[in-house]
Amino acid sequence: MEHTQTHDGPTDLGEDGPTGAESSRLVGSDRVLAVLRELSRFPDGVGLDELTRLIGSPKPTVHRALGALRRAGFADQDDRGHYVLGDEFLRMAFAHHEARPEQVRLRPLLDTLATRFGETAHYAVLDGREVVYRSKVDPPAGAVRLTSTVGGRNPAHATGVGKLLLAHELDTLEDVEAWIGDSPLERRTPQTLCRADDLYRELRAVRAQGYACDDQENEPGVNCLALPLYATSPTTPSGAVSVSALTYRTPLSSLLDSLAEIRAVLGPLGEPYR
């Protein structure tokens, strides 16, 4: 069982200084942040040797970073000697998330949508080539639920929320081609739109109709209908709200039939200021 001891004295995160190969890697506080990021990927904990391999820094350096995180309450060590995110970090993250103005304003809307359709409601924002889920409300207990998580990410081009938000940023075929650049788009399912011309036509249709669909483009057996939300700007969507459903239970045609009802739930937040 791996169980390493940490000393309680002050730690200078840069005390060993960058030398050799280390100089091209992480230095100072960047190492601590890299360790924190890796810990978030291992809810069941991860050993020091594995962390060292993932981060690519010497074991003593990673160990010092873990010591700093543990003293702050941002990391902890279980009885196997594995490291996990600390309770203080989780408390701060959830407290911040719950206190966000958009979260406070949007939660009742997502609750209404999840209850009405018996499916999952999301609020997501665009971050480069991905969408990040800021809020999620599952359907009532007993229903099959999706695996999406708050803070989780998906490729923007493969999701309804992503295409909805991209439609407000990429106006021309040249814009779409520049956005794709030299990195081909990931094909999540056979239905995923990966060619620039196909995605451009889709985004043009989204702008015209005011909503976007994901017809099993991100995950087989799951579709969604997404609409813009103007929570922080009078003209530019702050994010998108979606109802994501299992196709066998709520086909896309049923969501489209309920478009007016979903818009009514969003109310003024679903329309740009005139």
Coordinates of C-alpha atoms in Angstrom, one line a residue:
M1 CA 0.0 0.0 0.0
E2 CA 1.4 3.4 -1.0
H3 CA 1.2 5.9 1.8
T4 CA 3.6 8.8 1.7
Q5 CA 4.1 11.4 4.5
T6 CA 4.0 15.1 3.9
H7 CA 6.0 17.6 5.9
D8 CA 4.1 20.6 7.4
G9 CA 6.8 23.2 6.9
P10 CA 6.5 26.0 4.3
T11 CA 6.9 24.8 0.8
D12 CA 8.5 26.9 -2.0
L13 CA 6.8 25.4 -5.0
G14 CA 9.7 26.5 -7.2
E15 CA 12.5 25.6 -4.8
D16 CA 14.0 23.0 -7.0
G17 CA 14.0 25.3 -10.0
P18 CA 13.6 24.2 -13.6
T19 CA 16.5 22.2 -14.8
G20 CA 17.0 20.1 -17.9
A21 CA 13.9 18.6 -19.3
E22 CA 11.9 20.1 -16.4
S23 CA 12.5 23.6 -17.8
S24 CA 10.2 22.9 -20.7
R25 CA 7.5 21.5 -18.5
L26 CA 5.5 22.8 -15.6
V27 CA 7.0 25.2 -13.2
G28 CA 6.0 26.7 -9.9
S29 CA 2.2 27.1 -9.3
D30 CA 1.5 25.5 -12.7
R31 CA 2.5 22.1 -11.2
V32 CA 0.0 22.5 -8.4
L33 CA -2.7 23.3 -10.9
A34 CA -1.8 20.4 -13.1
V35 CA -2.0 18.1 -10.1
L36 CA -5.4 19.5 -9.1
R37 CA -6.6 19.0 -12.7
E38 CA -5.5 15.4 -12.8
L39 CA -7.1 14.6 -9.4
S40 CA -10.5 15.7 -10.8
R41 CA -10.2 12.9 -13.3
F42 CA -9.9 10.2 -10.6
P43 CA -13.0 10.2 -8.3
D44 CA -11.8 6.9 -6.8
G45 CA -8.3 8.2 -6.1
V46 CA -4.9 8.0 -7.9
G47 CA -1.5 7.0 -6.6
L48 CA 1.6 9.1 -6.6
D49 CA 3.4 7.0 -9.2
E50 CA 0.5 7.4 -11.6
L51 CA 0.2 11.1 -11.0
T52 CA 3.9 11.5 -11.6
R53 CA 3.6 9.7 -14.9
L54 CA 0.6 11.7 -16.1
I55 CA 2.1 15.1 -15.2
G56 CA 5.6 14.3 -16.4
S57 CA 7.4 16.0 -13.4
P58 CA 9.8 14.3 -10.9
K59 CA 8.1 12.5 -8.0
P60 CA 9.4 14.9 -5.3
T61 CA 7.9 17.8 -7.3
V62 CA 4.5 16.2 -7.6
H63 CA 4.7 15.2 -3.9
R64 CA 5.4 18.8 -2.8
A65 CA 2.4 20.0 -4.9
L66 CA 0.2 17.4 -3.3
G67 CA 1.4 18.6 0.1
A68 CA 0.4 22.2 -0.7
L69 CA -3.0 21.1 -1.9
R70 CA -3.5 18.9 1.2
R71 CA -2.7 21.8 3.6
A72 CA -5.3 24.0 1.8
G73 CA -7.9 21.2 2.0
F74 CA -8.0 20.8 -1.8
A75 CA -6.6 17.3 -1.8
D76 CA -6.8 14.3 0.6
Q77 CA -5.3 10.8 0.9
D78 CA -7.4 7.7 1.5
D79 CA -6.5 4.6 3.4
R80 CA -4.9 3.1 0.4
G81 CA -2.5 6.0 0.0
H82 CA -4.4 7.3 -3.1
Y83 CA -5.0 11.0 -3.5
V84 CA -8.5 12.5 -4.1
L85 CA -10.0 16.0 -4.3
G86 CA -10.4 17.4 -0.8
D87 CA -13.7 18.3 0.8
E88 CA -12.8 22.0 1.0
F89 CA -12.3 22.2 -2.7
L90 CA -15.6 20.4 -3.4
R91 CA -17.4 22.7 -0.9
M92 CA -16.0 25.8 -2.7
A93 CA -16.8 24.5 -6.2
F94 CA -20.4 23.6 -5.4
A95 CA -20.9 26.8 -3.3
H96 CA -19.7 28.9 -6.2
H97 CA -21.7 27.0 -8.8
E98 CA -24.9 27.3 -6.7
A99 CA -24.4 31.1 -6.2
R100 CA -23.9 31.9 -9.8
P101 CA -26.7 34.3 -10.8
E102 CA -27.5 32.3 -14.0
Q103 CA -27.8 29.1 -12.0
V104 CA -30.2 30.7 -9.6
R105 CA -32.3 32.1 -12.4
L106 CA -32.3 29.0 -14.6
R107 CA -32.8 26.2 -12.1
P108 CA -36.6 26.7 -11.9
L109 CA -36.9 26.6 -15.7
L110 CA -34.9 23.4 -16.0
D111 CA -36.9 21.9 -13.2
T112 CA -40.1 22.7 -15.1
L113 CA -38.8 21.2 -18.4
A114 CA -37.5 18.0 -16.7
T115 CA -40.8 17.4 -14.9
R116 CA -42.9 18.2 -18.0
F117 CA -41.1 15.9 -20.4
G118 CA -39.7 13.3 -18.0
E119 CA -36.4 13.9 -19.6
T120 CA -33.1 15.6 -18.8
A121 CA -32.8 19.4 -19.1
H122 CA -29.4 21.1 -19.5
Y123 CA -27.9 24.6 -19.6
A124 CA -24.6 24.8 -21.5
V125 CA -22.2 27.4 -22.7
L126 CA -19.7 27.4 -25.6
D127 CA -16.0 27.0 -24.8
G128 CA -13.9 26.9 -28.0
R129 CA -14.8 23.7 -29.8
E130 CA -16.7 22.2 -26.9
V131 CA -19.8 22.9 -24.8
V132 CA -19.6 22.9 -21.0
Y133 CA -22.7 21.9 -19.1
R134 CA -23.3 24.5 -16.4
S135 CA -26.5 23.0 -15.0
K136 CA -28.4 19.7 -15.3
V137 CA -31.8 18.6 -14.0
D138 CA -32.7 14.9 -14.2
P139 CA -36.2 13.6 -14.7
P140 CA -38.2 12.4 -11.7
A141 CA -36.9 9.4 -9.8
G142 CA -37.5 6.1 -11.6
A143 CA -36.8 7.3 -15.2
V144 CA -33.7 6.3 -17.1
R145 CA -31.2 9.1 -16.8
L146 CA -28.4 10.4 -19.0
T147 CA -24.7 10.2 -18.1
S148 CA -24.0 13.9 -18.6
T149 CA -22.6 15.8 -15.6
V150 CA -22.3 19.4 -14.5
G151 CA -18.9 20.6 -15.7
G152 CA -18.8 17.9 -18.4
R153 CA -17.9 18.6 -22.0
N154 CA -19.0 17.5 -25.4
P155 CA -17.9 18.5 -29.0
A156 CA -19.9 21.6 -30.0
H157 CA -20.6 20.4 -33.5
A158 CA -22.2 17.1 -32.3
T159 CA -24.7 18.6 -29.9
G160 CA -27.9 20.7 -30.2
V161 CA -26.7 23.3 -27.6
G162 CA -23.3 23.5 -29.4
K163 CA -24.8 24.0 -32.9
L164 CA -27.2 26.6 -31.5
L165 CA -24.4 28.6 -30.0
L166 CA -22.1 28.1 -33.0
A167 CA -24.8 29.5 -35.3
H168 CA -24.5 32.8 -33.5
E169 CA -20.7 32.9 -34.0
L170 CA -20.0 31.3 -37.4
D171 CA -21.9 33.2 -40.2
T172 CA -20.2 32.1 -43.3
L173 CA -18.6 28.9 -44.8
E174 CA -15.2 30.6 -44.4
D175 CA -15.9 31.1 -40.7
V176 CA -16.8 27.4 -40.3
E177 CA -13.7 26.3 -42.2
A178 CA -11.5 28.6 -40.1
W179 CA -13.1 27.3 -36.9
I180 CA -12.4 23.7 -37.9
G181 CA -8.8 24.6 -39.0
D182 CA -6.4 21.7 -39.3
S183 CA -8.1 19.6 -36.6
P184 CA -10.8 17.3 -38.1
L185 CA -14.1 17.2 -36.3
E186 CA -14.7 14.1 -34.2
R187 CA -17.3 11.7 -35.6
R188 CA -19.2 10.6 -32.5
T189 CA -21.9 8.6 -34.4
P190 CA -22.7 8.0 -38.1
Q191 CA -25.0 11.1 -38.0
T192 CA -22.4 13.5 -36.7
L193 CA -21.8 16.4 -39.1
C194 CA -18.0 16.6 -39.7
R195 CA -17.6 18.3 -43.0
A196 CA -17.4 22.1 -43.1
D197 CA -20.1 22.5 -45.8
D198 CA -22.5 20.2 -44.0
L199 CA -22.0 22.0 -40.7
Y200 CA -22.4 25.4 -42.4
R201 CA -25.8 24.4 -43.9
E202 CA -26.9 23.2 -40.5
L203 CA -25.9 26.4 -38.8
R204 CA -27.6 28.5 -41.4
A205 CA -30.8 26.5 -40.8
V206 CA -30.4 26.9 -37.0
R207 CA -30.2 30.7 -37.4
A208 CA -33.3 30.8 -39.6
Q209 CA -35.5 28.6 -37.3
G210 CA -34.2 29.8 -33.9
Y211 CA -33.5 26.3 -32.5
A212 CA -31.1 23.4 -33.0
C213 CA -31.5 19.6 -32.9
D214 CA -29.2 16.7 -32.1
D215 CA -30.6 13.7 -33.9
Q216 CA -28.4 11.0 -32.3
E217 CA -25.3 13.0 -33.5
N218 CA -23.5 12.9 -30.1
E219 CA -24.7 9.6 -28.7
P220 CA -26.7 6.8 -30.2
G221 CA -30.3 6.6 -28.8
V222 CA -30.3 10.2 -27.5
N223 CA -31.7 13.3 -29.2
C224 CA -32.3 16.8 -28.0
L225 CA -33.9 20.1 -28.8
A226 CA -31.9 23.3 -27.9
L227 CA -33.0 26.9 -27.7
P228 CA -30.9 30.1 -26.9
L229 CA -31.0 31.7 -23.5
Y230 CA -30.3 35.5 -23.0
A231 CA -29.5 35.5 -19.3
T232 CA -26.6 38.1 -19.4
S233 CA -26.8 39.9 -22.7
P234 CA -29.7 41.6 -24.5
T235 CA -28.6 40.4 -28.0
T236 CA -26.1 37.5 -27.6
P237 CA -27.1 34.1 -26.1
S238 CA -25.3 33.5 -22.8
G239 CA -25.9 29.8 -23.4
A240 CA -28.4 27.3 -24.6
V241 CA -31.1 25.2 -22.8
S242 CA -31.9 21.8 -24.1
V243 CA -34.3 19.0 -23.4
S244 CA -32.3 15.8 -24.0
A245 CA -34.3 12.6 -24.4
L246 CA -33.9 8.9 -25.1
T247 CA -35.2 8.3 -28.6
Y248 CA -37.3 5.2 -27.7
R249 CA -39.1 7.2 -25.1
T250 CA -39.4 10.7 -26.5
P251 CA -38.6 10.9 -30.2
L252 CA -37.3 14.1 -31.8
S253 CA -40.6 14.7 -33.5
S254 CA -42.3 14.9 -30.1
L255 CA -39.8 17.5 -28.9
L256 CA -40.4 19.5 -32.0
D257 CA -44.1 19.3 -31.5
S258 CA -43.6 20.8 -28.1
L259 CA -41.4 23.7 -29.3
A260 CA -43.9 26.4 -28.5
E261 CA -44.4 25.0 -25.0
I262 CA -40.6 25.0 -24.3
R263 CA -40.4 28.6 -25.5
A264 CA -43.2 29.5 -23.2
V265 CA -41.4 28.0 -20.2
L266 CA -38.2 30.0 -21.1
G267 CA -40.3 33.2 -21.3
P268 CA -38.4 36.5 -21.7
L269 CA -35.1 34.8 -21.1
G270 CA -35.6 32.9 -24.3
E271 CA -35.9 36.0 -26.5
P272 CA -33.4 38.7 -27.3
Y273 CA -34.3 42.2 -26.1
R274 CA -36.0 44.1 -28.9

